[in-house]
Amino acid sequence: MTQPPPPPNQPPQQPGFGPPQEPPAQPPAAPGGPDLNKAPEPGYGYPQAPSAPATPATPAAPQPPVAPQGPGYGYPQQPPAAGYGYPGQPPAAGYGYPAPPQQPGPYGQPGYGYPQPPTMPMQPQPGGGGKKFNAQLAIIVSAVVAIALIVGGGVWYASSSGKDDDKKNTADGGDGKNKTNGGDGGGTGGGSAGAKEKAPADTASKVLFQVPAPKVPKDTTSISTSGSWLTDTVYAKSGIAEIVGYDRAKGTEKWTIDLPGPVCEATNHVTEDNKTAITFKPAMPTKENPQSCTQVALIDLAAGQEVWTKTAKTGTMPISFSNVTIGGGTVAAGSTSGGAAWEVATGKQLWAPKTSDSCYDSGYGGGEKLVAVRKCGSYEQRQLHIQNIDPKTGKVITEYKMDEGIEYAAVVSSDPLVVAADVGDTAGDGSGISDFFSIDNKTGKLRTRISAPGDDFAARCDAIYKLEKCTGLTVGNDRLYIATEEHEGAGGALSETNEVVAFDLATGKQTGQRADAGEDYTIVPLRMDGANVIAYKRPPYDKGGQIVSIDGKTFKQTTLLENPATETVRDVEARMSPEYAEILFSGGGLYMSDVYASDFTSASDDKEYLVIAFGTS
């Protein structure tokens, strides 16, 4: 692909997060920040008594379809023209484009509320001065993302002969082992045990390459470009109806996988032999036929091949999938109308949920294990069952039943098992999170419940459709690392900053560790690197962003990369908000990409980019 011209001119926008330290006393509140010592106000659902593993209930009848709608994942910076698709008007049933969650909050102790039908977040425009966006400081344009929910047939795991129409396609590997996209998984010890990321002699980065935003088809408002992955040699990114593998250092195209329609959803999990999974549409959407996300494919990121593609049905109707993941050598895809699971190595269907009168799987979380979020009961008496399941058979190994009334839950981590929920619609900020639940995978019992009020913490999850899509947090060392909300810094009202703090997943208490973003920066945890936390620091308007490694034991920060402060580069980086963009870092390379292409970006006078990549020498 030809090298795109330099980035656009626009002021950056700021999200935020920060640092932590050991368990003892709670750290004092930073100037203008949340009080880490305050106890939460009594309220809905203090931690419930852990329930013992339970067997799944008999399935029941599906719910009638409901077409949710709300501000979309918030990508567009200006309102696009009306039309089918991402932002704008709610698409027809099966358009298959999930709406994102809202924002979560800060520190907190056990307690807090009950679930909510989450509303979607709104995307801030890059603003000047790197200040937290709000109604006074930034222009917010909502992008409506809607999906018509198909009748939710209940689900019950059952073995399936899985009629394979692609038996000739096979994939190597499939041993069930996964690795973190762009790095390794979380460590168990302190310090830098198992860490691979090292600080270079010179942390100053340069722009390696940029990929221009693709033009969307005529009369199309917006199209998904969800999905980006890193291998040792390739950076792979979804485009419009394609996945392209770029040389990590040069940006030259190494391979292209053409698809008949856009990618709808992509898992962030990658097997040890560089396989991942996506869902996509069987054809390009049109006003007359927006298409549904019926296709599930295994992608070989090393070879640049579509290994196999499968579909599943509920009765005679193809299932439109809203989420997909990989865990334990199995690809699992779910939706309100059913799901299915296939063997990574062969594409053979392993099991599929059966219809039930009152229960269905809303989706799955992958990684080291495979977790199902199963919904039972009517809307007002909903109960979620968090199930650790056998990836090969779908059999429930252990199960935790959440309090009634919690409508949605996201899988933050499958091992250790952590889920996030907005209990009683108390988050109040669109994050989809008021509480985290730490669950024992072996017994199905609740270990602890962590209150994370939306006013204090800046993590967010899309618990409605994309059950694994969480930002502003990571899990490792049996701890939850989470960004706090931005608050006034030492410079007063014109200065904002935040921190990353840590919660013990066994006790639910803060460890006392805190990593500060620094004046006018906001810090966002990205992933674990052994026992260390890799985080991105979103900069003020006149500086470049940074990647830091936070030592898991001492919480000392080491800068691994710092981006150029030139205006044109800053403008592009500023558009890649950590709350919405995909940000990957490994081996001295930082890759930031958008998750949609719209008619607005196509018509903009400013040069828009799908990808910007940075690297140190």
mmCIF file of C-alpha atoms in Angstrom, residues 179-326:
data_model
loop_
_atom_site.group_PDB
_atom_site.id
_atom_site.type_symbol
_atom_site.label_atom_id
_atom_site.label_comp_id
_atom_site.label_asym_id
_atom_site.label_seq_id
_atom_site.Cartn_x
_atom_site.Cartn_y
_atom_site.Cartn_z
ATOM 1 C CA LYS A 179 -1.211 -15.470 24.334
ATOM 2 C CA THR A 180 -1.961 -11.823 24.906
ATOM 3 C CA ASN A 181 -2.412 -9.919 21.665
ATOM 4 C CA GLY A 182 0.963 -8.251 21.218
ATOM 5 C CA GLY A 183 2.561 -9.803 24.287
ATOM 6 C CA ASP A 184 2.386 -12.384 27.053
ATOM 7 C CA GLY A 185 -0.217 -12.975 29.698
ATOM 8 C CA GLY A 186 -0.263 -11.825 33.292
ATOM 9 C CA GLY A 187 2.336 -12.998 35.751
ATOM 10 C CA THR A 188 1.866 -14.381 39.226
ATOM 11 C CA GLY A 189 4.770 -12.871 41.081
ATOM 12 C CA GLY A 190 5.961 -9.377 41.836
ATOM 13 C CA GLY A 191 8.523 -7.270 40.095
ATOM 14 C CA SER A 192 9.277 -7.885 36.465
ATOM 15 C CA ALA A 193 9.059 -11.684 36.565
ATOM 16 C CA GLY A 194 8.423 -12.921 33.032
ATOM 17 C CA ALA A 195 8.400 -9.408 31.585
ATOM 18 C CA LYS A 196 9.638 -9.080 28.011
ATOM 19 C CA GLU A 197 9.390 -5.365 27.349
ATOM 20 C CA LYS A 198 12.677 -3.545 27.956
ATOM 21 C CA ALA A 199 13.463 0.160 27.785
ATOM 22 C CA PRO A 200 15.605 1.028 24.733
ATOM 23 C CA ALA A 201 18.651 3.266 24.966
ATOM 24 C CA ASP A 202 16.613 5.985 23.284
ATOM 25 C CA THR A 203 12.884 6.002 24.069
ATOM 26 C CA ALA A 204 12.068 8.684 21.460
ATOM 27 C CA SER A 205 9.880 7.160 18.764
ATOM 28 C CA LYS A 206 9.287 8.019 15.144
ATOM 29 C CA VAL A 207 6.313 7.380 12.886
ATOM 30 C CA LEU A 208 6.879 4.019 11.205
ATOM 31 C CA PHE A 209 3.907 4.235 8.869
ATOM 32 C CA GLN A 210 0.318 5.402 8.532
ATOM 33 C CA VAL A 211 -2.612 3.832 6.736
ATOM 34 C CA PRO A 212 -5.198 6.261 5.290
ATOM 35 C CA ALA A 213 -8.818 5.825 6.341
ATOM 36 C CA PRO A 214 -10.602 3.758 3.688
ATOM 37 C CA LYS A 215 -13.487 5.237 1.729
ATOM 38 C CA VAL A 216 -16.839 3.736 2.495
ATOM 39 C CA PRO A 217 -19.147 2.619 -0.314
ATOM 40 C CA LYS A 218 -21.609 5.130 -1.712
ATOM 41 C CA ASP A 219 -24.694 5.759 0.424
ATOM 42 C CA THR A 220 -23.022 4.061 3.369
ATOM 43 C CA THR A 221 -22.837 5.910 6.667
ATOM 44 C CA SER A 222 -20.292 3.791 8.510
ATOM 45 C CA ILE A 223 -18.612 0.402 8.286
ATOM 46 C CA SER A 224 -16.801 -1.567 10.965
ATOM 47 C CA THR A 225 -13.025 -1.996 10.799
ATOM 48 C CA SER A 226 -12.860 -3.799 14.141
ATOM 49 C CA GLY A 227 -9.841 -5.996 14.811
ATOM 50 C CA SER A 228 -6.069 -5.562 15.040
ATOM 51 C CA TRP A 229 -3.384 -8.039 16.042
ATOM 52 C CA LEU A 230 0.390 -8.296 16.440
ATOM 53 C CA THR A 231 2.744 -11.183 15.712
ATOM 54 C CA ASP A 232 6.549 -11.060 15.791
ATOM 55 C CA THR A 233 6.635 -9.834 12.192
ATOM 56 C CA VAL A 234 3.148 -8.662 11.248
ATOM 57 C CA TYR A 235 0.673 -6.006 12.310
ATOM 58 C CA ALA A 236 -2.729 -7.120 11.014
ATOM 59 C CA LYS A 237 -5.704 -4.782 10.741
ATOM 60 C CA SER A 238 -9.267 -5.053 9.452
ATOM 61 C CA GLY A 239 -10.174 -2.742 6.611
ATOM 62 C CA ILE A 240 -13.428 -2.605 4.644
ATOM 63 C CA ALA A 241 -14.219 -6.236 3.824
ATOM 64 C CA GLU A 242 -10.591 -7.272 4.248
ATOM 65 C CA ILE A 243 -7.815 -7.962 6.707
ATOM 66 C CA VAL A 244 -4.357 -6.713 5.748
ATOM 67 C CA GLY A 245 -1.055 -7.863 7.210
ATOM 68 C CA TYR A 246 1.561 -5.082 7.314
ATOM 69 C CA ASP A 247 5.275 -5.365 7.941
ATOM 70 C CA ARG A 248 5.634 -4.195 11.536
ATOM 71 C CA ALA A 249 8.518 -1.844 10.794
ATOM 72 C CA LYS A 250 7.856 -0.643 7.243
ATOM 73 C CA GLY A 251 4.104 -0.792 6.836
ATOM 74 C CA THR A 252 4.408 -2.588 3.496
ATOM 75 C CA GLU A 253 1.596 -5.033 2.797
ATOM 76 C CA LYS A 254 2.678 -8.645 3.322
ATOM 77 C CA TRP A 255 -0.712 -10.242 2.698
ATOM 78 C CA THR A 256 -4.406 -9.460 2.267
ATOM 79 C CA ILE A 257 -7.421 -11.596 3.125
ATOM 80 C CA ASP A 258 -10.411 -10.494 1.056
ATOM 81 C CA LEU A 259 -13.843 -10.969 2.613
ATOM 82 C CA PRO A 260 -17.285 -10.692 0.963
ATOM 83 C CA GLY A 261 -18.473 -8.257 3.646
ATOM 84 C CA PRO A 262 -17.217 -6.171 6.579
ATOM 85 C CA VAL A 263 -15.783 -7.619 9.779
ATOM 86 C CA CYS A 264 -18.404 -7.245 12.529
ATOM 87 C CA GLU A 265 -16.466 -8.385 15.563
ATOM 88 C CA ALA A 266 -12.977 -9.704 16.327
ATOM 89 C CA THR A 267 -11.551 -11.349 19.406
ATOM 90 C CA ASN A 268 -8.411 -9.927 20.944
ATOM 91 C CA HIS A 269 -7.247 -13.420 21.896
ATOM 92 C CA VAL A 270 -4.599 -15.108 19.758
ATOM 93 C CA THR A 271 -3.433 -18.731 19.967
ATOM 94 C CA GLU A 272 0.246 -19.488 20.459
ATOM 95 C CA ASP A 273 0.519 -20.285 16.752
ATOM 96 C CA ASN A 274 -1.069 -16.931 15.790
ATOM 97 C CA LYS A 275 -4.657 -17.928 15.033
ATOM 98 C CA THR A 276 -7.540 -15.616 15.868
ATOM 99 C CA ALA A 277 -11.280 -15.394 15.154
ATOM 100 C CA ILE A 278 -13.696 -12.912 13.592
ATOM 101 C CA THR A 279 -17.336 -12.629 12.591
ATOM 102 C CA PHE A 280 -18.265 -10.965 9.313
ATOM 103 C CA LYS A 281 -21.132 -10.318 6.920
ATOM 104 C CA PRO A 282 -21.650 -12.572 3.865
ATOM 105 C CA ALA A 283 -21.966 -9.540 1.559
ATOM 106 C CA MET A 284 -21.559 -5.784 1.566
ATOM 107 C CA PRO A 285 -24.476 -4.043 3.285
ATOM 108 C CA THR A 286 -26.917 -1.906 1.316
ATOM 109 C CA LYS A 287 -29.901 0.194 2.299
ATOM 110 C CA GLU A 288 -32.196 -2.564 1.103
ATOM 111 C CA ASN A 289 -30.200 -5.358 2.736
ATOM 112 C CA PRO A 290 -27.967 -4.345 5.645
ATOM 113 C CA GLN A 291 -26.826 -7.971 6.050
ATOM 114 C CA SER A 292 -26.297 -9.896 9.277
ATOM 115 C CA CYS A 293 -23.105 -11.084 10.986
ATOM 116 C CA THR A 294 -23.637 -14.753 10.233
ATOM 117 C CA GLN A 295 -20.096 -15.839 9.302
ATOM 118 C CA VAL A 296 -17.448 -17.018 11.806
ATOM 119 C CA ALA A 297 -13.888 -17.465 10.559
ATOM 120 C CA LEU A 298 -10.531 -18.593 11.908
ATOM 121 C CA ILE A 299 -7.702 -16.397 10.644
ATOM 122 C CA ASP A 300 -4.036 -17.429 10.426
ATOM 123 C CA LEU A 301 -2.131 -14.203 11.124
ATOM 124 C CA ALA A 302 1.245 -15.732 10.281
ATOM 125 C CA ALA A 303 0.265 -17.117 6.892
ATOM 126 C CA GLY A 304 -2.361 -14.500 6.034
ATOM 127 C CA GLN A 305 -5.065 -17.085 5.377
ATOM 128 C CA GLU A 306 -8.721 -17.596 6.147
ATOM 129 C CA VAL A 307 -8.412 -21.135 7.546
ATOM 130 C CA TRP A 308 -12.094 -21.980 7.821
ATOM 131 C CA THR A 309 -15.476 -20.229 7.848
ATOM 132 C CA LYS A 310 -18.608 -21.536 9.557
ATOM 133 C CA THR A 311 -22.237 -20.611 10.242
ATOM 134 C CA ALA A 312 -24.867 -21.908 12.650
ATOM 135 C CA LYS A 313 -28.657 -21.860 12.730
ATOM 136 C CA THR A 314 -31.479 -21.551 15.217
ATOM 137 C CA GLY A 315 -34.136 -23.685 13.607
ATOM 138 C CA THR A 316 -33.946 -22.684 9.960
ATOM 139 C CA MET A 317 -32.636 -19.174 10.575
ATOM 140 C CA PRO A 318 -28.911 -18.355 10.403
ATOM 141 C CA ILE A 319 -27.634 -16.868 13.657
ATOM 142 C CA SER A 320 -26.354 -13.301 13.553
ATOM 143 C CA PHE A 321 -23.476 -13.329 16.036
ATOM 144 C CA SER A 322 -22.682 -10.341 18.240
ATOM 145 C CA ASN A 323 -19.517 -11.677 19.894
ATOM 146 C CA VAL A 324 -16.745 -14.196 19.254
ATOM 147 C CA THR A 325 -13.801 -15.466 21.290
ATOM 148 C CA ILE A 326 -11.166 -18.192 21.567
#
